[in-house]
Amino acid sequence: MTNATRLWALDGAFFTLPLNLIVLGGQGMTTLPIPVYVIEHPDGLIVFDTGVAPEAWDDPRAVYGPLVDVFELTCPPENLLERQFAKTGYTFDDVTHVIVSHGHFDHTGGMYLFPQAKFYMSEEDLRYTFWPDDFCAGFYRHEDIERTRGFEWHPISSDLDLFGDGSIQILRTPGHTHGQLSLLVDLPSRPVLLTADAVHVRANIDQKTPCPVDLDTSTALRSVERIRQVAESAGADIWVMHDTADWETFTTEEGWVS
């Protein structure tokens, strides 16, 4: 079996928000990283999620409007995706595949930067990103998907072994959204399971505490159990995408895991 050769975890913007928005019964405020992952494989260069829109670095309110009153958005200048991507030694043009875990605005903002790539999103989320229900429409930014309307999209209806070698497996872990995806990456040192928003912080998975903004709590909890089972079976470390402690645990000063 071929391994992915390297994983970079790129710094991005940060949210500061009430913990009870992502952990039922949570107290106080919390700050969450919004990373972008880049994965090197002999058959291509993969981006997993694309963070918030680069133009938010200039004026978050102009881009996201009243959302920034709920999710305080901090955009350090050095964390602009173009600058972070330079750490990899690649350019945007080198990206061959983009996997979007789901259609929320903090995962879709940079999609337009990779017009040459093949794009993967669940068929449910691809549809829902265009036509979300009114009660959750605020989590989606229509401009992000409109910019990619002519791109090469591959809607996913089941798990997908991206290169057919077991090294990068797209897993369906719905509940937060109808088609939320996670990613199992087999690296030379160990496999890593990137949860995206199947869970937001460690409390969601360690305490099986649901996220109040999940579309389907019961399905989300089943996906948490699936993540546990897949990680145990594969001998994989679980990386909770927005968890600050996980970020500090897994990344090096260079921002990569190998």
PDB file of C-alpha atoms in Angstrom:
ATOM      1  CA  MET A   1       0.000   0.000   0.000  1.00  0.00           C
ATOM      2  CA  THR A   2       1.237   3.491  -0.862  1.00  0.00           C
ATOM      3  CA  ASN A   3       1.408   6.055   1.931  1.00  0.00           C
ATOM      4  CA  ALA A   4       0.700   9.726   1.791  1.00  0.00           C
ATOM      5  CA  THR A   5       4.156  11.230   2.204  1.00  0.00           C
ATOM      6  CA  ARG A   6       3.459  14.376   4.213  1.00  0.00           C
ATOM      7  CA  LEU A   7       0.683  16.371   5.857  1.00  0.00           C
ATOM      8  CA  TRP A   8       0.859  20.089   6.432  1.00  0.00           C
ATOM      9  CA  ALA A   9      -1.525  21.804   8.845  1.00  0.00           C
ATOM     10  CA  LEU A  10      -1.668  25.446   7.847  1.00  0.00           C
ATOM     11  CA  ASP A  11      -2.633  28.170  10.292  1.00  0.00           C
ATOM     12  CA  GLY A  12      -5.605  30.298   9.314  1.00  0.00           C
ATOM     13  CA  ALA A  13      -8.101  32.572  10.960  1.00  0.00           C
ATOM     14  CA  PHE A  14      -9.519  32.018  14.465  1.00  0.00           C
ATOM     15  CA  PHE A  15     -13.023  32.094  15.913  1.00  0.00           C
ATOM     16  CA  THR A  16     -13.773  33.276  19.427  1.00  0.00           C
ATOM     17  CA  LEU A  17     -17.252  32.255  20.491  1.00  0.00           C
ATOM     18  CA  PRO A  18     -19.365  31.017  23.405  1.00  0.00           C
ATOM     19  CA  LEU A  19     -18.486  27.395  24.158  1.00  0.00           C
ATOM     20  CA  ASN A  20     -22.173  26.501  24.437  1.00  0.00           C
ATOM     21  CA  LEU A  21     -22.524  26.992  20.675  1.00  0.00           C
ATOM     22  CA  ILE A  22     -20.409  23.907  20.052  1.00  0.00           C
ATOM     23  CA  VAL A  23     -20.675  21.918  23.324  1.00  0.00           C
ATOM     24  CA  LEU A  24     -24.080  21.420  24.910  1.00  0.00           C
ATOM     25  CA  GLY A  25     -23.945  23.050  28.339  1.00  0.00           C
ATOM     26  CA  GLY A  26     -20.495  24.552  27.766  1.00  0.00           C
ATOM     27  CA  GLN A  27     -19.475  27.568  29.844  1.00  0.00           C
ATOM     28  CA  GLY A  28     -17.479  30.643  28.924  1.00  0.00           C
ATOM     29  CA  MET A  29     -15.726  31.585  25.700  1.00  0.00           C
ATOM     30  CA  THR A  30     -13.351  29.561  23.551  1.00  0.00           C
ATOM     31  CA  THR A  31     -11.041  30.248  20.616  1.00  0.00           C
ATOM     32  CA  LEU A  32     -10.914  27.796  17.723  1.00  0.00           C
ATOM     33  CA  PRO A  33      -8.335  27.495  14.931  1.00  0.00           C
ATOM     34  CA  ILE A  34      -9.638  27.323  11.356  1.00  0.00           C
ATOM     35  CA  PRO A  35      -6.911  25.298   9.612  1.00  0.00           C
ATOM     36  CA  VAL A  36      -6.320  24.154   6.059  1.00  0.00           C
ATOM     37  CA  TYR A  37      -4.684  20.765   5.526  1.00  0.00           C
ATOM     38  CA  VAL A  38      -2.390  19.958   2.600  1.00  0.00           C
ATOM     39  CA  ILE A  39      -1.488  16.331   1.898  1.00  0.00           C
ATOM     40  CA  GLU A  40       1.326  15.175  -0.348  1.00  0.00           C
ATOM     41  CA  HIS A  41       0.855  11.866  -2.163  1.00  0.00           C
ATOM     42  CA  PRO A  42       2.786  10.321  -5.075  1.00  0.00           C
ATOM     43  CA  ASP A  43      -0.346  10.697  -7.214  1.00  0.00           C
ATOM     44  CA  GLY A  44      -1.280  14.244  -6.320  1.00  0.00           C
ATOM     45  CA  LEU A  45      -1.420  17.166  -3.898  1.00  0.00           C
ATOM     46  CA  ILE A  46      -4.607  17.323  -1.854  1.00  0.00           C
ATOM     47  CA  VAL A  47      -6.195  20.190   0.071  1.00  0.00           C
ATOM     48  CA  PHE A  48      -8.692  19.297   2.821  1.00  0.00           C
ATOM     49  CA  ASP A  49     -10.947  22.290   3.517  1.00  0.00           C
ATOM     50  CA  THR A  50     -10.039  25.823   2.504  1.00  0.00           C
ATOM     51  CA  GLY A  51     -10.770  28.048   5.510  1.00  0.00           C
ATOM     52  CA  VAL A  52     -12.451  31.446   5.429  1.00  0.00           C
ATOM     53  CA  ALA A  53     -12.359  33.712   2.392  1.00  0.00           C
ATOM     54  CA  PRO A  54      -9.007  35.513   1.933  1.00  0.00           C
ATOM     55  CA  GLU A  55     -10.801  38.843   1.506  1.00  0.00           C
ATOM     56  CA  ALA A  56     -11.924  38.548   5.147  1.00  0.00           C
ATOM     57  CA  TRP A  57      -8.366  39.460   6.104  1.00  0.00           C
ATOM     58  CA  ASP A  58      -9.115  42.996   4.881  1.00  0.00           C
ATOM     59  CA  ASP A  59     -12.670  43.394   6.185  1.00  0.00           C
ATOM     60  CA  PRO A  60     -14.388  40.453   7.952  1.00  0.00           C
ATOM     61  CA  ARG A  61     -17.684  42.310   8.310  1.00  0.00           C
ATOM     62  CA  ALA A  62     -17.869  43.161   4.615  1.00  0.00           C
ATOM     63  CA  VAL A  63     -17.489  39.459   3.829  1.00  0.00           C
ATOM     64  CA  TYR A  64     -19.572  37.822   6.582  1.00  0.00           C
ATOM     65  CA  GLY A  65     -21.820  40.582   7.880  1.00  0.00           C
ATOM     66  CA  PRO A  66     -23.529  39.980  11.258  1.00  0.00           C
ATOM     67  CA  LEU A  67     -21.930  36.525  11.602  1.00  0.00           C
ATOM     68  CA  VAL A  68     -18.851  38.262  12.984  1.00  0.00           C
ATOM     69  CA  ASP A  69     -20.969  39.417  15.933  1.00  0.00           C
ATOM     70  CA  VAL A  70     -21.520  35.778  16.892  1.00  0.00           C
ATOM     71  CA  PHE A  71     -18.221  34.303  15.706  1.00  0.00           C
ATOM     72  CA  GLU A  72     -15.552  36.895  16.468  1.00  0.00           C
ATOM     73  CA  LEU A  73     -13.101  36.434  13.590  1.00  0.00           C
ATOM     74  CA  THR A  74      -9.378  37.104  13.979  1.00  0.00           C
ATOM     75  CA  CYS A  75      -7.213  37.018  10.842  1.00  0.00           C
ATOM     76  CA  PRO A  76      -3.467  37.300  11.619  1.00  0.00           C
ATOM     77  CA  PRO A  77      -1.689  38.755   8.552  1.00  0.00           C
ATOM     78  CA  GLU A  78       0.878  35.940   8.491  1.00  0.00           C
ATOM     79  CA  ASN A  79      -1.922  33.361   8.296  1.00  0.00           C
ATOM     80  CA  LEU A  80      -3.289  34.443   4.931  1.00  0.00           C
ATOM     81  CA  LEU A  81      -3.531  31.197   2.938  1.00  0.00           C
ATOM     82  CA  GLU A  82      -1.148  32.330   0.217  1.00  0.00           C
ATOM     83  CA  ARG A  83       1.553  32.982   2.823  1.00  0.00           C
ATOM     84  CA  GLN A  84       0.888  29.773   4.728  1.00  0.00           C
ATOM     85  CA  PHE A  85       0.887  27.704   1.552  1.00  0.00           C
ATOM     86  CA  ALA A  86       4.462  28.790   0.872  1.00  0.00           C
ATOM     87  CA  LYS A  87       5.513  26.526   3.785  1.00  0.00           C
ATOM     88  CA  THR A  88       4.757  23.495   1.645  1.00  0.00           C
ATOM     89  CA  GLY A  89       7.101  24.424  -1.182  1.00  0.00           C
ATOM     90  CA  TYR A  90       4.164  24.125  -3.586  1.00  0.00           C
ATOM     91  CA  THR A  91       1.901  26.678  -5.255  1.00  0.00           C
ATOM     92  CA  PHE A  92      -1.875  26.737  -5.573  1.00  0.00           C
ATOM     93  CA  ASP A  93      -1.466  25.530  -9.175  1.00  0.00           C
ATOM     94  CA  ASP A  94       0.110  22.284  -7.936  1.00  0.00           C
ATOM     95  CA  VAL A  95      -3.079  21.198  -6.130  1.00  0.00           C
ATOM     96  CA  THR A  96      -4.786  18.300  -7.907  1.00  0.00           C
ATOM     97  CA  HIS A  97      -7.619  17.435  -5.493  1.00  0.00           C
ATOM     98  CA  VAL A  98      -9.693  19.510  -3.061  1.00  0.00           C
ATOM     99  CA  ILE A  99     -11.865  17.705  -0.495  1.00  0.00           C
ATOM    100  CA  VAL A 100     -14.468  19.881   1.216  1.00  0.00           C
ATOM    101  CA  SER A 101     -15.778  18.363   4.436  1.00  0.00           C
ATOM    102  CA  HIS A 102     -19.039  20.334   4.269  1.00  0.00           C
ATOM    103  CA  GLY A 103     -20.415  23.610   2.996  1.00  0.00           C
ATOM    104  CA  HIS A 104     -20.113  25.943   6.002  1.00  0.00           C
ATOM    105  CA  PHE A 105     -18.407  29.247   5.320  1.00  0.00           C
ATOM    106  CA  ASP A 106     -15.291  28.535   7.397  1.00  0.00           C
ATOM    107  CA  HIS A 107     -14.462  25.561   5.147  1.00  0.00           C
ATOM    108  CA  THR A 108     -15.285  26.941   1.689  1.00  0.00           C
ATOM    109  CA  GLY A 109     -13.706  30.410   1.544  1.00  0.00           C
ATOM    110  CA  GLY A 110     -10.617  29.467  -0.464  1.00  0.00           C
ATOM    111  CA  MET A 111     -12.129  26.969  -2.904  1.00  0.00           C
ATOM    112  CA  TYR A 112     -11.909  29.376  -5.827  1.00  0.00           C
ATOM    113  CA  LEU A 113      -8.102  29.416  -5.568  1.00  0.00           C
ATOM    114  CA  PHE A 114      -7.818  25.931  -7.108  1.00  0.00           C
ATOM    115  CA  PRO A 115      -9.700  25.987 -10.446  1.00  0.00           C
ATOM    116  CA  GLN A 116      -7.516  23.244 -11.930  1.00  0.00           C
ATOM    117  CA  ALA A 117      -8.285  20.691  -9.194  1.00  0.00           C
ATOM    118  CA  LYS A 118     -10.867  17.948  -8.894  1.00  0.00           C
ATOM    119  CA  PHE A 119     -13.361  18.814  -6.149  1.00  0.00           C
ATOM    120  CA  TYR A 120     -15.049  16.389  -3.754  1.00  0.00           C
ATOM    121  CA  MET A 121     -18.002  17.092  -1.473  1.00  0.00           C
ATOM    122  CA  SER A 122     -20.894  14.882  -0.411  1.00  0.00           C
ATOM    123  CA  GLU A 123     -23.838  15.044  -2.773  1.00  0.00           C
ATOM    124  CA  GLU A 124     -26.054  16.146   0.133  1.00  0.00           C
ATOM    125  CA  ASP A 125     -23.805  19.041   1.141  1.00  0.00           C
ATOM    126  CA  LEU A 126     -23.209  20.138  -2.423  1.00  0.00           C
ATOM    127  CA  ARG A 127     -26.962  20.490  -2.918  1.00  0.00           C
ATOM    128  CA  TYR A 128     -27.509  21.980   0.538  1.00  0.00           C
ATOM    129  CA  THR A 129     -24.766  24.565   0.068  1.00  0.00           C
ATOM    130  CA  PHE A 130     -26.708  25.959  -2.898  1.00  0.00           C
ATOM    131  CA  TRP A 131     -30.139  25.678  -1.231  1.00  0.00           C
ATOM    132  CA  PRO A 132     -29.865  25.563   2.577  1.00  0.00           C
ATOM    133  CA  ASP A 133     -32.931  25.708   4.764  1.00  0.00           C
ATOM    134  CA  ASP A 134     -33.690  29.209   5.991  1.00  0.00           C
ATOM    135  CA  PHE A 135     -32.920  28.468   9.650  1.00  0.00           C
ATOM    136  CA  CYS A 136     -29.272  27.616   8.909  1.00  0.00           C
ATOM    137  CA  ALA A 137     -28.636  29.600   5.729  1.00  0.00           C
ATOM    138  CA  GLY A 138     -26.384  31.957   7.678  1.00  0.00           C
ATOM    139  CA  PHE A 139     -23.713  29.264   7.938  1.00  0.00           C
ATOM    140  CA  TYR A 140     -23.279  29.238   4.149  1.00  0.00           C
ATOM    141  CA  ARG A 141     -21.719  31.821   1.856  1.00  0.00           C
ATOM    142  CA  HIS A 142     -23.288  31.553  -1.556  1.00  0.00           C
ATOM    143  CA  GLU A 143     -20.433  33.455  -3.212  1.00  0.00           C
ATOM    144  CA  ASP A 144     -17.994  30.649  -2.327  1.00  0.00           C
ATOM    145  CA  ILE A 145     -19.919  28.000  -4.228  1.00  0.00           C
ATOM    146  CA  GLU A 146     -20.855  30.313  -7.108  1.00  0.00           C
ATOM    147  CA  ARG A 147     -17.166  30.933  -7.766  1.00  0.00           C
ATOM    148  CA  THR A 148     -16.685  27.197  -8.297  1.00  0.00           C
ATOM    149  CA  ARG A 149     -19.800  26.434 -10.340  1.00  0.00           C
ATOM    150  CA  GLY A 150     -17.732  25.579 -13.437  1.00  0.00           C
ATOM    151  CA  PHE A 151     -15.153  23.487 -11.567  1.00  0.00           C
ATOM    152  CA  GLU A 152     -14.795  19.710 -11.885  1.00  0.00           C
ATOM    153  CA  TRP A 153     -17.042  18.508  -9.072  1.00  0.00           C
ATOM    154  CA  HIS A 154     -17.305  14.896  -7.905  1.00  0.00           C
ATOM    155  CA  PRO A 155     -20.310  14.477  -5.569  1.00  0.00           C
ATOM    156  CA  ILE A 156     -19.737  11.645  -3.070  1.00  0.00           C
ATOM    157  CA  SER A 157     -22.539   9.291  -2.055  1.00  0.00           C
ATOM    158  CA  SER A 158     -20.423   6.767  -0.117  1.00  0.00           C
ATOM    159  CA  ASP A 159     -16.961   6.386   1.403  1.00  0.00           C
ATOM    160  CA  LEU A 160     -14.208   6.862  -1.165  1.00  0.00           C
ATOM    161  CA  ASP A 161     -10.647   5.530  -1.308  1.00  0.00           C
ATOM    162  CA  LEU A 162      -9.280   8.497  -3.232  1.00  0.00           C
ATOM    163  CA  PHE A 163      -6.382   6.765  -4.997  1.00  0.00           C
ATOM    164  CA  GLY A 164      -7.442   3.154  -4.510  1.00  0.00           C
ATOM    165  CA  ASP A 165      -4.460   2.376  -2.295  1.00  0.00           C
ATOM    166  CA  GLY A 166      -5.932   2.953   1.174  1.00  0.00           C
ATOM    167  CA  SER A 167      -3.735   5.974   1.854  1.00  0.00           C
ATOM    168  CA  ILE A 168      -6.406   8.687   1.727  1.00  0.00           C
ATOM    169  CA  GLN A 169      -9.921   7.587   2.589  1.00  0.00           C
ATOM    170  CA  ILE A 170     -12.858   9.981   2.526  1.00  0.00           C
ATOM    171  CA  LEU A 171     -15.343   8.880   5.182  1.00  0.00           C
ATOM    172  CA  ARG A 172     -18.971   9.868   5.513  1.00  0.00           C
ATOM    173  CA  THR A 173     -19.605  11.129   9.060  1.00  0.00           C
ATOM    174  CA  PRO A 174     -22.928  12.988   8.792  1.00  0.00           C
ATOM    175  CA  GLY A 175     -24.877  14.720  11.503  1.00  0.00           C
ATOM    176  CA  HIS A 176     -23.301  18.150  11.785  1.00  0.00           C
ATOM    177  CA  THR A 177     -24.532  18.529   8.219  1.00  0.00           C
ATOM    178  CA  HIS A 178     -26.334  15.966   6.112  1.00  0.00           C
ATOM    179  CA  GLY A 179     -23.153  14.930   4.322  1.00  0.00           C
ATOM    180  CA  GLN A 180     -20.250  15.949   6.570  1.00  0.00           C
ATOM    181  CA  LEU A 181     -17.011  14.171   5.588  1.00  0.00           C
ATOM    182  CA  SER A 182     -13.916  13.181   7.566  1.00  0.00           C
ATOM    183  CA  LEU A 183     -10.552  12.061   6.194  1.00  0.00           C
ATOM    184  CA  LEU A 184      -8.307   9.127   7.131  1.00  0.00           C
ATOM    185  CA  VAL A 185      -4.713   9.742   6.033  1.00  0.00           C
ATOM    186  CA  ASP A 186      -2.047   7.042   6.238  1.00  0.00           C
ATOM    187  CA  LEU A 187       1.296   8.764   6.829  1.00  0.00           C
ATOM    188  CA  PRO A 188       4.737   7.121   7.090  1.00  0.00           C
ATOM    189  CA  SER A 189       4.759   7.537  10.883  1.00  0.00           C
ATOM    190  CA  ARG A 190       1.097   6.748  11.631  1.00  0.00           C
ATOM    191  CA  PRO A 191      -2.446   7.127  10.316  1.00  0.00           C
ATOM    192  CA  VAL A 192      -4.330  10.302  11.253  1.00  0.00           C
ATOM    193  CA  LEU A 193      -8.095  10.725  11.164  1.00  0.00           C
ATOM    194  CA  LEU A 194      -9.077  14.346  10.497  1.00  0.00           C
ATOM    195  CA  THR A 195     -12.578  14.859  11.882  1.00  0.00           C
ATOM    196  CA  ALA A 196     -13.478  18.206  10.304  1.00  0.00           C
ATOM    197  CA  ASP A 197     -16.723  19.226  12.047  1.00  0.00           C
ATOM    198  CA  ALA A 198     -18.002  15.755  12.861  1.00  0.00           C
ATOM    199  CA  VAL A 199     -16.727  16.960  16.224  1.00  0.00           C
ATOM    200  CA  HIS A 200     -15.580  20.479  17.060  1.00  0.00           C
ATOM    201  CA  VAL A 201     -13.580  20.031  20.266  1.00  0.00           C
ATOM    202  CA  ARG A 202     -12.402  17.058  22.318  1.00  0.00           C
ATOM    203  CA  ALA A 203     -15.388  17.264  24.658  1.00  0.00           C
ATOM    204  CA  ASN A 204     -17.679  16.304  21.776  1.00  0.00           C
ATOM    205  CA  ILE A 205     -15.889  12.998  21.329  1.00  0.00           C
ATOM    206  CA  ASP A 206     -14.475  12.223  24.797  1.00  0.00           C
ATOM    207  CA  GLN A 207     -17.717  12.976  26.627  1.00  0.00           C
ATOM    208  CA  LYS A 208     -20.046  12.217  23.696  1.00  0.00           C
ATOM    209  CA  THR A 209     -21.447  15.705  24.171  1.00  0.00           C
ATOM    210  CA  PRO A 210     -23.373  16.899  21.119  1.00  0.00           C
ATOM    211  CA  CYS A 211     -22.909  20.170  19.298  1.00  0.00           C
ATOM    212  CA  PRO A 212     -26.100  22.270  19.576  1.00  0.00           C
ATOM    213  CA  VAL A 213     -25.891  23.418  15.927  1.00  0.00           C
ATOM    214  CA  ASP A 214     -25.665  19.894  14.462  1.00  0.00           C
ATOM    215  CA  LEU A 215     -28.483  19.361  11.974  1.00  0.00           C
ATOM    216  CA  ASP A 216     -29.127  15.833  13.280  1.00  0.00           C
ATOM    217  CA  THR A 217     -27.861  15.109  16.781  1.00  0.00           C
ATOM    218  CA  SER A 218     -28.581  11.368  16.755  1.00  0.00           C
ATOM    219  CA  THR A 219     -26.783  10.891  13.456  1.00  0.00           C
ATOM    220  CA  ALA A 220     -23.894  13.064  14.664  1.00  0.00           C
ATOM    221  CA  LEU A 221     -23.437  10.877  17.750  1.00  0.00           C
ATOM    222  CA  ARG A 222     -23.429   7.755  15.566  1.00  0.00           C
ATOM    223  CA  SER A 223     -20.714   9.381  13.467  1.00  0.00           C
ATOM    224  CA  VAL A 224     -18.673  10.059  16.608  1.00  0.00           C
ATOM    225  CA  GLU A 225     -18.870   6.361  17.399  1.00  0.00           C
ATOM    226  CA  ARG A 226     -17.858   5.546  13.835  1.00  0.00           C
ATOM    227  CA  ILE A 227     -14.817   7.787  14.184  1.00  0.00           C
ATOM    228  CA  ARG A 228     -13.824   5.927  17.355  1.00  0.00           C
ATOM    229  CA  GLN A 229     -14.212   2.549  15.669  1.00  0.00           C
ATOM    230  CA  VAL A 230     -12.356   3.501  12.476  1.00  0.00           C
ATOM    231  CA  ALA A 231      -9.503   5.049  14.475  1.00  0.00           C
ATOM    232  CA  GLU A 232      -9.180   1.964  16.651  1.00  0.00           C
ATOM    233  CA  SER A 233      -9.274  -0.385  13.672  1.00  0.00           C
ATOM    234  CA  ALA A 234      -6.706   1.623  11.706  1.00  0.00           C
ATOM    235  CA  GLY A 235      -4.489   2.440  14.702  1.00  0.00           C
ATOM    236  CA  ALA A 236      -5.054   6.109  13.851  1.00  0.00           C
ATOM    237  CA  ASP A 237      -4.740   9.235  15.953  1.00  0.00           C
ATOM    238  CA  ILE A 238      -7.906  11.328  15.938  1.00  0.00           C
ATOM    239  CA  TRP A 239      -7.276  14.990  15.133  1.00  0.00           C
ATOM    240  CA  VAL A 240     -10.194  17.226  16.087  1.00  0.00           C
ATOM    241  CA  MET A 241      -9.909  19.971  13.518  1.00  0.00           C
ATOM    242  CA  HIS A 242     -10.940  23.012  15.588  1.00  0.00           C
ATOM    243  CA  ASP A 243      -9.464  21.884  18.907  1.00  0.00           C
ATOM    244  CA  THR A 244      -6.608  24.114  20.067  1.00  0.00           C
ATOM    245  CA  ALA A 245      -4.971  21.390  22.190  1.00  0.00           C
ATOM    246  CA  ASP A 246      -5.005  18.951  19.255  1.00  0.00           C
ATOM    247  CA  TRP A 247      -3.440  21.602  17.066  1.00  0.00           C
ATOM    248  CA  GLU A 248      -0.594  22.042  19.558  1.00  0.00           C
ATOM    249  CA  THR A 249      -0.197  18.274  19.977  1.00  0.00           C
ATOM    250  CA  PHE A 250       0.054  17.305  16.337  1.00  0.00           C
ATOM    251  CA  THR A 251       1.867  20.160  14.611  1.00  0.00           C
ATOM    252  CA  THR A 252       5.542  21.060  14.605  1.00  0.00           C
ATOM    253  CA  GLU A 253       6.980  24.543  14.339  1.00  0.00           C
ATOM    254  CA  GLU A 254       7.050  24.025  10.581  1.00  0.00           C
ATOM    255  CA  GLY A 255       3.336  23.234  10.661  1.00  0.00           C
ATOM    256  CA  TRP A 256       3.527  19.667   9.409  1.00  0.00           C
ATOM    257  CA  VAL A 257       3.103  16.091  10.535  1.00  0.00           C
ATOM    258  CA  SER A 258       4.868  13.198   8.831  1.00  0.00           C
TER     259      SER A 258
END
